[in-house]
PDB file of C-alpha atoms and ligand atoms in Angstrom:
ATOM      1  CA  MET A  74     120.101  71.144  63.930  1.00 60.00           C
ATOM      2  CA  ASP A  75     122.561  68.498  62.780  1.00 69.00           C
ATOM      3  CA  PRO A  76     124.168  67.112  65.977  1.00 69.00           C
ATOM      4  CA  LYS A  77     127.257  66.183  63.973  1.00 74.00           C
ATOM      5  CA  LYS A  78     127.860  69.807  62.920  1.00 83.00           C
ATOM      6  CA  ILE A  79     130.587  71.144  65.182  1.00 85.00           C
ATOM      7  CA  ASN A  80     130.194  74.558  66.775  1.00 87.00           C
ATOM      8  CA  TRP A  81     133.824  75.655  66.514  1.00 92.00           C
ATOM      9  CA  ASN A  82     133.218  78.858  68.478  1.00 92.00           C
ATOM     10  CA  THR A  83     132.286  76.734  71.479  1.00 92.00           C
ATOM     11  CA  VAL A  84     135.182  74.334  70.915  1.00 93.00           C
ATOM     12  CA  ASN A  85     137.697  77.183  70.670  1.00 94.00           C
ATOM     13  CA  ARG A  86     136.284  78.912  73.758  1.00 94.00           C
ATOM     14  CA  VAL A  87     136.679  75.716  75.816  1.00 94.00           C
ATOM     15  CA  ILE A  88     140.166  75.015  74.461  1.00 94.00           C
ATOM     16  CA  GLU A  89     141.267  78.582  75.203  1.00 93.00           C
ATOM     17  CA  LYS A  90     140.185  78.182  78.842  1.00 92.00           C
ATOM     18  CA  TYR A  91     142.536  75.234  79.432  1.00 91.00           C
ATOM     19  CA  LYS A  92     145.310  76.083  76.991  1.00 87.00           C
ATOM     20  CA  ASP A  93     148.795  75.435  78.407  1.00 80.00           C
ATOM     21  CA  MET A  94     147.377  74.129  81.703  1.00 81.00           C
ATOM     22  CA  LYS A  95     149.480  71.231  82.861  1.00 73.00           C
ATOM     23  CA  TRP A  96     146.586  69.085  84.126  1.00 84.00           C
ATOM     24  CA  GLY A  97     143.965  70.607  81.876  1.00 89.00           C
ATOM     25  CA  LEU A  98     143.165  67.705  79.576  1.00 94.00           C
ATOM     26  CA  ILE A  99     140.457  65.932  81.587  1.00 94.00           C
ATOM     27  CA  PRO A 100     138.581  69.079  82.674  1.00 94.00           C
ATOM     28  CA  LEU A 101     138.871  70.335  79.084  1.00 96.00           C
ATOM     29  CA  LEU A 102     137.341  67.127  77.719  1.00 96.00           C
ATOM     30  CA  GLN A 103     134.633  67.214  80.405  1.00 94.00           C
ATOM     31  CA  ASP A 104     133.726  70.806  79.497  1.00 94.00           C
ATOM     32  CA  LEU A 105     133.741  69.981  75.808  1.00 93.00           C
ATOM     33  CA  GLN A 106     131.418  67.047  76.327  1.00 90.00           C
ATOM     34  CA  GLU A 107     129.165  69.084  78.618  1.00 88.00           C
ATOM     35  CA  GLU A 108     128.888  71.919  76.089  1.00 89.00           C
ATOM     36  CA  ILE A 109     128.634  69.906  72.873  1.00 88.00           C
ATOM     37  CA  GLY A 110     127.208  66.647  74.192  1.00 84.00           C
ATOM     38  CA  TYR A 111     130.148  64.595  72.919  1.00 90.00           C
ATOM     39  CA  ILE A 112     133.774  64.941  71.826  1.00 94.00           C
ATOM     40  CA  PRO A 113     133.869  65.220  68.049  1.00 93.00           C
ATOM     41  CA  PRO A 114     136.888  63.302  66.669  1.00 94.00           C
ATOM     42  CA  ASP A 115     137.893  66.424  64.670  1.00 94.00           C
ATOM     43  CA  THR A 116     138.537  68.264  67.941  1.00 95.00           C
ATOM     44  CA  ILE A 117     141.210  65.811  69.111  1.00 96.00           C
ATOM     45  CA  GLU A 118     143.978  67.448  67.107  1.00 95.00           C
ATOM     46  CA  PRO A 119     143.351  71.036  68.346  1.00 94.00           C
ATOM     47  CA  VAL A 120     142.889  69.750  71.915  1.00 95.00           C
ATOM     48  CA  ALA A 121     146.223  67.912  71.691  1.00 94.00           C
ATOM     49  CA  LYS A 122     147.932  71.016  70.371  1.00 92.00           C
ATOM     50  CA  ALA A 123     146.540  73.223  73.141  1.00 92.00           C
ATOM     51  CA  THR A 124     147.532  70.785  75.882  1.00 92.00           C
ATOM     52  CA  LYS A 125     150.910  70.012  74.308  1.00 91.00           C
ATOM     53  CA  LEU A 126     150.131  66.330  74.000  1.00 92.00           C
ATOM     54  CA  HIS A 127     150.198  63.901  71.114  1.00 94.00           C
ATOM     55  CA  PRO A 128     146.737  63.250  69.561  1.00 95.00           C
ATOM     56  CA  SER A 129     147.119  59.553  70.440  1.00 96.00           C
ATOM     57  CA  GLU A 130     147.452  60.504  74.125  1.00 95.00           C
ATOM     58  CA  VAL A 131     144.230  62.508  73.964  1.00 95.00           C
ATOM     59  CA  GLN A 132     142.532  59.630  72.158  1.00 95.00           C
ATOM     60  CA  GLY A 133     143.859  57.252  74.831  1.00 95.00           C
ATOM     61  CA  VAL A 134     142.283  59.301  77.642  1.00 95.00           C
ATOM     62  CA  ILE A 135     138.954  59.488  75.779  1.00 94.00           C
ATOM     63  CA  SER A 136     138.944  55.724  75.245  1.00 92.00           C
ATOM     64  CA  PHE A 137     139.952  54.989  78.845  1.00 92.00           C
ATOM     65  CA  TYR A 138     137.100  56.899  80.509  1.00 89.00           C
ATOM     66  CA  SER A 139     133.730  55.430  79.661  1.00 79.00           C
ATOM     67  CA  GLY A 140     132.105  58.789  80.438  1.00 82.00           C
ATOM     68  CA  PHE A 141     133.591  60.305  77.287  1.00 90.00           C
ATOM     69  CA  SER A 142     131.968  59.712  73.936  1.00 90.00           C
ATOM     70  CA  THR A 143     133.102  60.549  70.419  1.00 91.00           C
ATOM     71  CA  GLN A 144     129.583  59.937  69.104  1.00 89.00           C
ATOM     72  CA  PRO A 145     126.722  62.408  69.470  1.00 90.00           C
ATOM     73  CA  LYS A 146     124.129  61.311  72.001  1.00 90.00           C
ATOM     74  CA  GLY A 147     120.409  61.853  72.206  1.00 91.00           C
ATOM     75  CA  LYS A 148     118.866  64.913  73.798  1.00 89.00           C
ATOM     76  CA  HIS A 149     117.780  62.595  76.620  1.00 93.00           C
ATOM     77  CA  VAL A 150     120.154  59.964  77.944  1.00 93.00           C
ATOM     78  CA  PHE A 151     118.781  57.093  80.034  1.00 96.00           C
ATOM     79  CA  LYS A 152     121.321  55.135  82.054  1.00 96.00           C
ATOM     80  CA  VAL A 153     119.953  51.893  83.453  1.00 97.00           C
ATOM     81  CA  CYS A 154     121.896  50.395  86.337  1.00 97.00           C
ATOM     82  CA  CYS A 155     123.048  46.809  85.916  1.00 95.00           C
ATOM     83  CA  GLY A 156     124.907  46.604  89.238  1.00 96.00           C
ATOM     84  CA  THR A 157     124.339  43.738  91.666  1.00 96.00           C
ATOM     85  CA  ALA A 158     121.772  45.439  93.927  1.00 97.00           C
ATOM     86  CA  CYS A 159     119.713  46.526  90.942  1.00 97.00           C
ATOM     87  CA  HIS A 160     120.107  43.171  89.222  1.00 96.00           C
ATOM     88  CA  VAL A 161     118.742  41.374  92.307  1.00 97.00           C
ATOM     89  CA  LYS A 162     115.720  43.709  92.315  1.00 96.00           C
ATOM     90  CA  GLY A 163     114.857  43.107  88.660  1.00 95.00           C
ATOM     91  CA  GLY A 164     117.199  45.465  86.831  1.00 95.00           C
ATOM     92  CA  LYS A 165     117.367  43.158  83.812  1.00 95.00           C
ATOM     93  CA  SER A 166     113.624  43.334  83.344  1.00 96.00           C
ATOM     94  CA  ILE A 167     113.759  47.136  83.696  1.00 97.00           C
ATOM     95  CA  LEU A 168     116.391  47.257  80.977  1.00 97.00           C
ATOM     96  CA  ASN A 169     114.194  45.108  78.737  1.00 97.00           C
ATOM     97  CA  HIS A 170     111.276  47.465  79.294  1.00 97.00           C
ATOM     98  CA  MET A 171     113.467  50.442  78.451  1.00 97.00           C
ATOM     99  CA  ARG A 172     114.628  48.708  75.273  1.00 97.00           C
ATOM    100  CA  ALA A 173     111.038  48.088  74.265  1.00 97.00           C
ATOM    101  CA  GLU A 174     109.825  51.599  75.146  1.00 96.00           C
ATOM    102  CA  LEU A 175     112.619  53.304  73.217  1.00 96.00           C
ATOM    103  CA  ASP A 176     113.081  50.651  70.540  1.00 96.00           C
ATOM    104  CA  LEU A 177     116.816  50.832  71.256  1.00 97.00           C
ATOM    105  CA  ASN A 178     119.495  48.519  72.568  1.00 96.00           C
ATOM    106  CA  GLU A 179     122.034  49.676  75.116  1.00 93.00           C
ATOM    107  CA  GLY A 180     124.691  51.861  73.536  1.00 90.00           C
ATOM    108  CA  GLU A 181     122.296  53.058  70.820  1.00 93.00           C
ATOM    109  CA  THR A 182     120.911  56.483  69.987  1.00 94.00           C
ATOM    110  CA  SER A 183     117.657  57.020  68.137  1.00 94.00           C
ATOM    111  CA  ASP A 184     117.891  58.235  64.532  1.00 93.00           C
ATOM    112  CA  ASP A 185     116.334  61.572  65.495  1.00 91.00           C
ATOM    113  CA  TYR A 186     118.873  62.038  68.328  1.00 90.00           C
ATOM    114  CA  GLN A 187     116.115  62.318  70.927  1.00 93.00           C
ATOM    115  CA  PHE A 188     117.114  59.339  73.091  1.00 95.00           C
ATOM    116  CA  SER A 189     120.176  57.316  74.032  1.00 95.00           C
ATOM    117  CA  LEU A 190     120.083  54.157  76.117  1.00 96.00           C
ATOM    118  CA  GLU A 191     123.087  53.158  78.221  1.00 94.00           C
ATOM    119  CA  THR A 192     123.888  50.776  81.040  1.00 95.00           C
ATOM    120  CA  VAL A 193     126.132  51.453  84.016  1.00 93.00           C
ATOM    121  CA  ALA A 194     127.706  49.240  86.655  1.00 93.00           C
ATOM    122  CA  CYS A 195     126.374  51.116  89.704  1.00 94.00           C
ATOM    123  CA  LEU A 196     124.819  54.541  90.052  1.00 94.00           C
ATOM    124  CA  GLY A 197     125.691  54.736  93.738  1.00 94.00           C
ATOM    125  CA  ALA A 198     122.018  54.731  94.719  1.00 95.00           C
ATOM    126  CA  CYS A 199     121.582  51.038  95.493  1.00 96.00           C
ATOM    127  CA  PHE A 200     118.982  51.796  98.195  1.00 96.00           C
ATOM    128  CA  LEU A 201     116.707  52.939  95.353  1.00 96.00           C
ATOM    129  CA  ALA A 202     117.198  49.714  93.344  1.00 97.00           C
ATOM    130  CA  PRO A 203     116.310  49.111  90.631  1.00 97.00           C
ATOM    131  CA  THR A 204     117.598  52.494  89.575  1.00 97.00           C
ATOM    132  CA  MET A 205     118.303  54.518  86.471  1.00 97.00           C
ATOM    133  CA  MET A 206     119.200  58.047  85.554  1.00 96.00           C
ATOM    134  CA  ALA A 207     117.045  60.047  83.205  1.00 96.00           C
ATOM    135  CA  ASP A 208     119.433  62.788  82.101  1.00 92.00           C
ATOM    136  CA  LYS A 209     120.726  64.130  85.445  1.00 90.00           C
ATOM    137  CA  GLU A 210     117.862  62.848  87.575  1.00 95.00           C
ATOM    138  CA  TYR A 211     117.851  59.613  89.597  1.00 97.00           C
ATOM    139  CA  VAL A 212     114.735  57.514  89.202  1.00 97.00           C
ATOM    140  CA  GLY A 213     114.492  54.642  91.653  1.00 97.00           C
ATOM    141  CA  ARG A 214     112.291  51.750  92.728  1.00 97.00           C
ATOM    142  CA  LEU A 215     111.515  51.261  89.081  1.00 97.00           C
ATOM    143  CA  THR A 216     108.586  49.233  87.851  1.00 97.00           C
ATOM    144  CA  PRO A 217     107.482  48.651  84.259  1.00 96.00           C
ATOM    145  CA  GLN A 218     104.776  51.308  84.772  1.00 96.00           C
ATOM    146  CA  LYS A 219     107.313  53.800  86.075  1.00 97.00           C
ATOM    147  CA  VAL A 220     109.589  53.133  83.073  1.00 97.00           C
ATOM    148  CA  LYS A 221     106.675  53.853  80.755  1.00 96.00           C
ATOM    149  CA  SER A 222     105.803  57.088  82.491  1.00 96.00           C
ATOM    150  CA  VAL A 223     109.428  58.340  82.612  1.00 96.00           C
ATOM    151  CA  VAL A 224     109.823  57.809  78.869  1.00 96.00           C
ATOM    152  CA  LYS A 225     106.396  59.339  78.201  1.00 95.00           C
ATOM    153  CA  HIS A 226     107.300  62.365  80.329  1.00 94.00           C
ATOM    154  CA  HIS A 227     110.506  62.972  78.353  1.00 92.00           C
ATOM    155  CA  ARG A 228     108.715  62.521  75.035  1.00 89.00           C
ATOM    156  CA  LYS A 229     106.074  65.027  76.123  1.00 79.00           C
ATOM    157  CA  GLU A 230     108.723  67.531  77.170  1.00 72.00           C
ATOM    158  CA  ASP A 231     109.832  67.723  73.548  1.00 67.00           C
ATOM    159  CA  THR A 232     106.420  68.338  71.967  1.00 64.00           C
TER     160      THR A 232
HETATM  161  S1  LIG B 460     123.719  48.565  91.938  1.00 84.19           S
HETATM  162 FE1  LIG B 460     122.319  49.901  91.001  1.00 84.19          FE
HETATM  163  S2  LIG B 460     122.626  51.778  92.014  1.00 84.19           S
HETATM  164 FE2  LIG B 460     124.092  50.451  92.854  1.00 84.19          FE
END
């Protein structure tokens, strides 16, 4: 399936849920991203209309929150922590191993939309440093071997 093809039934269902709600914009965008995986730029106009805002205001909110993305992401998203606690425990080297395993730089998505690699400032799990998130799961006390096996596990899941 082409990840750039918008499922308008889903978009309209989400928009309908928050239509005319005074503070509905952020939960609407969160739902949209959760359901579609990203916020397609073509949805900004209908979202603005439903929430009675100007499209530039919607765009402004999307740009302000780093959690929102207007680009499709991979099926699996790896977020490597680059916060201080993780940095001290070798986070940079973990990031380099992730780059090598996935053949991606941070902020990139593989051509087949299987993987995205991101960095974050702190995952709030410093006691597990160095830490990352593999989709919604925390993976801590990372080593190069653990990085390899996490990526391998997610590759296997898809075969
Ligand atoms: S610094 Fe990495 S989880 Fe907090």
